[in-house]
mmCIF file of C-alpha atoms in Angstrom:
data_model
loop_
_atom_site.group_PDB
_atom_site.id
_atom_site.type_symbol
_atom_site.label_atom_id
_atom_site.label_comp_id
_atom_site.label_asym_id
_atom_site.label_seq_id
_atom_site.Cartn_x
_atom_site.Cartn_y
_atom_site.Cartn_z
ATOM 1 C CA MET A 339 -91.328 -31.353 -27.809
ATOM 2 C CA ASN A 340 -89.236 -30.985 -24.644
ATOM 3 C CA ASP A 341 -86.695 -28.575 -23.279
ATOM 4 C CA CYS A 342 -83.045 -29.555 -23.603
ATOM 5 C CA LEU A 343 -80.425 -28.276 -21.153
ATOM 6 C CA ILE A 344 -77.095 -27.228 -22.649
ATOM 7 C CA ILE A 345 -74.338 -26.644 -20.092
ATOM 8 C CA VAL A 346 -71.461 -24.815 -21.735
ATOM 9 C CA ASP A 347 -67.852 -24.981 -20.521
ATOM 10 C CA LEU A 348 -68.334 -25.358 -16.767
ATOM 11 C CA GLN A 349 -64.770 -26.634 -16.520
ATOM 12 C CA ASN A 350 -62.209 -26.541 -13.743
ATOM 13 C CA ASP A 351 -60.036 -23.768 -15.213
ATOM 14 C CA TYR A 352 -62.901 -21.299 -14.666
ATOM 15 C CA PHE A 353 -63.130 -22.088 -10.929
ATOM 16 C CA PRO A 354 -60.970 -20.849 -8.024
ATOM 17 C CA GLY A 355 -57.434 -22.116 -8.534
ATOM 18 C CA GLY A 356 -57.960 -22.556 -12.277
ATOM 19 C CA ASN A 357 -56.048 -20.794 -15.039
ATOM 20 C CA MET A 358 -58.957 -18.450 -15.949
ATOM 21 C CA GLU A 359 -61.061 -17.920 -12.818
ATOM 22 C CA LEU A 360 -64.350 -16.171 -13.505
ATOM 23 C CA VAL A 361 -66.260 -13.768 -11.317
ATOM 24 C CA GLY A 362 -69.297 -15.447 -9.789
ATOM 25 C CA ILE A 363 -68.514 -18.889 -11.229
ATOM 26 C CA VAL A 364 -69.282 -20.799 -8.025
ATOM 27 C CA GLU A 365 -72.758 -19.219 -7.768
ATOM 28 C CA ALA A 366 -73.421 -19.693 -11.487
ATOM 29 C CA ALA A 367 -72.395 -23.353 -11.301
ATOM 30 C CA ALA A 368 -74.648 -23.879 -8.263
ATOM 31 C CA ASN A 369 -77.603 -22.607 -10.336
ATOM 32 C CA ALA A 370 -76.561 -24.785 -13.266
ATOM 33 C CA GLN A 371 -76.501 -27.715 -10.859
ATOM 34 C CA ILE A 372 -80.095 -26.908 -9.784
ATOM 35 C CA LEU A 373 -81.157 -26.925 -13.447
ATOM 36 C CA LEU A 374 -79.260 -30.151 -14.063
ATOM 37 C CA HIS A 375 -81.024 -31.899 -11.175
ATOM 38 C CA LYS A 376 -84.442 -30.678 -12.379
ATOM 39 C CA PHE A 377 -83.795 -31.839 -15.944
ATOM 40 C CA ARG A 378 -82.577 -35.222 -14.751
ATOM 41 C CA LYS A 379 -85.581 -35.642 -12.467
ATOM 42 C CA ALA A 380 -87.942 -34.767 -15.370
ATOM 43 C CA LYS A 381 -85.963 -37.089 -17.701
ATOM 44 C CA LEU A 382 -85.309 -34.210 -20.116
ATOM 45 C CA PRO A 383 -82.223 -34.245 -22.335
ATOM 46 C CA VAL A 384 -78.976 -32.735 -21.097
ATOM 47 C CA ILE A 385 -75.952 -31.917 -23.276
ATOM 48 C CA HIS A 386 -72.617 -30.917 -21.766
ATOM 49 C CA ILE A 387 -70.251 -28.809 -23.861
ATOM 50 C CA ARG A 388 -66.524 -29.127 -23.113
ATOM 51 C CA HIS A 389 -64.005 -26.771 -24.662
ATOM 52 C CA ILE A 390 -60.541 -28.087 -25.491
ATOM 53 C CA SER A 391 -58.108 -25.365 -26.556
ATOM 54 C CA ALA A 392 -56.597 -25.916 -29.976
ATOM 55 C CA ARG A 393 -55.365 -22.335 -30.428
ATOM 56 C CA PRO A 394 -51.593 -21.840 -30.319
ATOM 57 C CA GLY A 395 -50.598 -19.996 -27.151
ATOM 58 C CA ALA A 396 -53.778 -20.946 -25.236
ATOM 59 C CA THR A 397 -53.373 -20.829 -21.465
ATOM 60 C CA PHE A 398 -56.469 -22.701 -20.286
ATOM 61 C CA PHE A 399 -58.593 -25.748 -21.228
ATOM 62 C CA LEU A 400 -55.398 -27.375 -22.433
ATOM 63 C CA PRO A 401 -55.754 -30.971 -23.628
ATOM 64 C CA GLY A 402 -55.051 -33.588 -20.966
ATOM 65 C CA THR A 403 -55.145 -31.160 -18.016
ATOM 66 C CA ASP A 404 -57.420 -31.174 -14.967
ATOM 67 C CA GLY A 405 -58.408 -27.629 -15.894
ATOM 68 C CA ALA A 406 -60.079 -28.896 -19.058
ATOM 69 C CA GLU A 407 -62.249 -31.389 -17.138
ATOM 70 C CA ILE A 408 -65.920 -30.634 -16.467
ATOM 71 C CA SER A 409 -66.467 -29.400 -12.912
ATOM 72 C CA GLN A 410 -67.725 -31.917 -10.364
ATOM 73 C CA THR A 411 -70.631 -29.518 -9.746
ATOM 74 C CA VAL A 412 -72.187 -30.632 -13.049
ATOM 75 C CA THR A 413 -70.463 -33.949 -13.791
ATOM 76 C CA PRO A 414 -72.178 -35.673 -16.730
ATOM 77 C CA ALA A 415 -74.190 -38.778 -15.922
ATOM 78 C CA GLY A 416 -73.601 -41.944 -17.927
ATOM 79 C CA ASP A 417 -76.327 -41.319 -20.505
ATOM 80 C CA GLU A 418 -75.705 -37.587 -20.987
ATOM 81 C CA ILE A 419 -73.996 -36.436 -24.153
ATOM 82 C CA VAL A 420 -70.689 -34.548 -23.974
ATOM 83 C CA VAL A 421 -69.823 -32.490 -27.044
ATOM 84 C CA VAL A 422 -66.194 -31.409 -27.339
ATOM 85 C CA LYS A 423 -65.592 -28.105 -29.119
ATOM 86 C CA ASN A 424 -62.623 -25.955 -30.066
ATOM 87 C CA PHE A 425 -64.391 -22.658 -30.765
ATOM 88 C CA PRO A 426 -66.721 -20.318 -28.816
ATOM 89 C CA ASN A 427 -69.735 -21.369 -30.918
ATOM 90 C CA SER A 428 -70.741 -24.825 -29.659
ATOM 91 C CA PHE A 429 -72.085 -25.737 -33.111
ATOM 92 C CA ARG A 430 -68.882 -24.972 -35.039
ATOM 93 C CA GLY A 431 -67.016 -28.147 -35.948
ATOM 94 C CA THR A 432 -69.175 -30.345 -33.659
ATOM 95 C CA ALA A 433 -72.115 -32.720 -33.965
ATOM 96 C CA LEU A 434 -74.348 -30.535 -31.767
ATOM 97 C CA LEU A 435 -76.776 -29.632 -34.544
ATOM 98 C CA GLU A 436 -77.191 -33.281 -35.579
ATOM 99 C CA ILE A 437 -77.736 -34.311 -31.940
ATOM 100 C CA LEU A 438 -80.394 -31.643 -31.474
ATOM 101 C CA GLU A 439 -82.111 -32.571 -34.744
ATOM 102 C CA LYS A 440 -82.530 -36.114 -33.369
ATOM 103 C CA THR A 441 -83.653 -34.860 -29.937
ATOM 104 C CA LYS A 442 -86.109 -32.329 -31.426
ATOM 105 C CA PRO A 443 -86.232 -30.021 -28.394
ATOM 106 C CA GLY A 444 -88.935 -27.378 -28.176
ATOM 107 C CA ASN A 445 -86.571 -25.041 -26.359
ATOM 108 C CA LEU A 446 -82.882 -24.933 -25.530
ATOM 109 C CA VAL A 447 -82.031 -23.862 -21.974
ATOM 110 C CA ILE A 448 -78.470 -22.586 -22.109
ATOM 111 C CA CYS A 449 -76.144 -21.875 -19.186
ATOM 112 C CA GLY A 450 -72.440 -21.856 -18.377
ATOM 113 C CA ALA A 451 -69.480 -19.722 -19.311
ATOM 114 C CA MET A 452 -68.367 -17.236 -20.430
ATOM 115 C CA SER A 453 -71.374 -14.947 -20.818
ATOM 116 C CA HIS A 454 -69.601 -12.697 -23.313
ATOM 117 C CA MET A 455 -68.014 -15.464 -25.330
ATOM 118 C CA CYS A 456 -69.348 -19.026 -25.594
ATOM 119 C CA ILE A 457 -72.820 -18.347 -24.155
ATOM 120 C CA ASP A 458 -73.275 -15.448 -26.565
ATOM 121 C CA ALA A 459 -71.869 -17.329 -29.597
ATOM 122 C CA THR A 460 -73.799 -20.525 -28.892
ATOM 123 C CA THR A 461 -77.123 -18.753 -28.230
ATOM 124 C CA ARG A 462 -76.906 -16.610 -31.364
ATOM 125 C CA ALA A 463 -75.982 -19.634 -33.473
ATOM 126 C CA ALA A 464 -78.844 -21.680 -32.024
ATOM 127 C CA PHE A 465 -81.308 -18.874 -32.749
ATOM 128 C CA ASP A 466 -79.970 -18.539 -36.313
ATOM 129 C CA LEU A 467 -80.456 -22.298 -36.748
ATOM 130 C CA GLY A 468 -84.123 -21.928 -35.781
ATOM 131 C CA PHE A 469 -84.108 -22.995 -32.125
ATOM 132 C CA ASN A 470 -86.061 -21.274 -29.370
ATOM 133 C CA CYS A 471 -83.603 -20.363 -26.636
ATOM 134 C CA THR A 472 -83.731 -19.522 -22.946
ATOM 135 C CA VAL A 473 -80.595 -18.344 -21.169
ATOM 136 C CA ALA A 474 -80.385 -18.906 -17.410
ATOM 137 C CA GLU A 475 -78.776 -15.587 -16.641
ATOM 138 C CA ASP A 476 -77.866 -16.479 -13.067
ATOM 139 C CA ALA A 477 -76.287 -19.752 -14.181
ATOM 140 C CA CYS A 478 -73.732 -17.933 -16.368
ATOM 141 C CA ALA A 479 -70.491 -16.191 -15.441
ATOM 142 C CA THR A 480 -67.818 -14.073 -17.030
ATOM 143 C CA ARG A 481 -64.791 -11.968 -16.106
ATOM 144 C CA ASP A 482 -63.569 -8.379 -16.163
ATOM 145 C CA LEU A 483 -62.562 -7.234 -19.632
ATOM 146 C CA ILE A 484 -60.214 -4.476 -20.705
ATOM 147 C CA PHE A 485 -61.027 -2.233 -23.655
ATOM 148 C CA LYS A 486 -59.064 0.899 -24.567
ATOM 149 C CA ASN A 487 -57.220 0.750 -21.233
ATOM 150 C CA GLU A 488 -60.510 0.736 -19.312
ATOM 151 C CA THR A 489 -61.599 -2.155 -17.129
ATOM 152 C CA ILE A 490 -65.186 -3.238 -17.658
ATOM 153 C CA LYS A 491 -66.327 -5.087 -14.540
ATOM 154 C CA ALA A 492 -67.651 -8.620 -14.966
ATOM 155 C CA ALA A 493 -71.103 -7.610 -13.695
ATOM 156 C CA ASP A 494 -71.326 -4.967 -16.450
ATOM 157 C CA VAL A 495 -70.015 -7.355 -19.104
ATOM 158 C CA HIS A 496 -72.550 -9.966 -18.027
ATOM 159 C CA ALA A 497 -75.475 -7.523 -17.908
ATOM 160 C CA SER A 498 -74.595 -6.080 -21.314
ATOM 161 C CA PHE A 499 -74.462 -9.478 -22.989
ATOM 162 C CA MET A 500 -77.644 -10.713 -21.292
ATOM 163 C CA ALA A 501 -79.408 -7.511 -22.420
ATOM 164 C CA ALA A 502 -78.138 -7.958 -25.981
ATOM 165 C CA LEU A 503 -79.284 -11.591 -26.118
ATOM 166 C CA SER A 504 -82.711 -10.838 -24.653
ATOM 167 C CA VAL A 505 -84.118 -9.507 -27.923
ATOM 168 C CA PRO A 506 -84.514 -11.388 -30.222
ATOM 169 C CA TYR A 507 -82.112 -14.239 -29.537
ATOM 170 C CA ALA A 508 -83.388 -15.664 -26.250
ATOM 171 C CA LYS A 509 -85.649 -15.357 -23.263
ATOM 172 C CA VAL A 510 -83.138 -14.347 -20.580
ATOM 173 C CA ILE A 511 -84.448 -15.283 -17.145
ATOM 174 C CA SER A 512 -83.363 -16.717 -13.806
ATOM 175 C CA THR A 513 -82.999 -20.360 -12.863
ATOM 176 C CA LYS A 514 -86.027 -20.024 -10.591
ATOM 177 C CA GLU A 515 -88.158 -18.621 -13.423
ATOM 178 C CA ILE A 516 -87.105 -21.454 -15.754
ATOM 179 C CA ILE A 517 -88.140 -24.047 -13.208
ATOM 180 C CA GLU A 518 -91.434 -22.263 -12.483
ATOM 181 C CA ASN A 519 -92.205 -22.117 -16.235
ATOM 182 C CA GLN A 520 -91.481 -25.835 -16.599
ATOM 183 C CA GLU A 521 -93.707 -26.672 -13.653
ATOM 184 C CA LYS A 522 -96.561 -24.600 -15.112
ATOM 185 C CA SER A 523 -96.336 -26.336 -18.485
ATOM 186 C CA ALA A 524 -96.102 -29.847 -16.982
#
């Protein structure tokens, strides 16, 4: 049983110049890239998740746009699976569960964007489906949110969601810790 890396929605619209730029996305993507290289080197499975907006009035990840393309930072290799989704939960309306059932991973390592939306929804769904999950907290990014006319800073949104996922849904640790754990178990 091996780890499987799931990179969620690291798409151009989330990067500088995109339609929904996230706070800390460049740093998060750099850490995701480190994980991607380690998984490729170890010949462990990698699944890329790509969101295409199907919701009326959507302003980003629009079909056929450059913003909906996966960032060059984590471009899928020829043999890596790309799952296209239309909802925050990467399992909803996709073949992700069937793919994972064939892969039989011991642990899902999840990273990407947004911490408070697709990372949260995907991790909770994976846990509910019986998977062990690890979230690479420094390979995820989000944005400021507004609630009751108050701005909640991205760092606080991210920390709150990572804290909420940490028990019982996932082990929430850094990219460095994930790599160290893999090296110890190898």
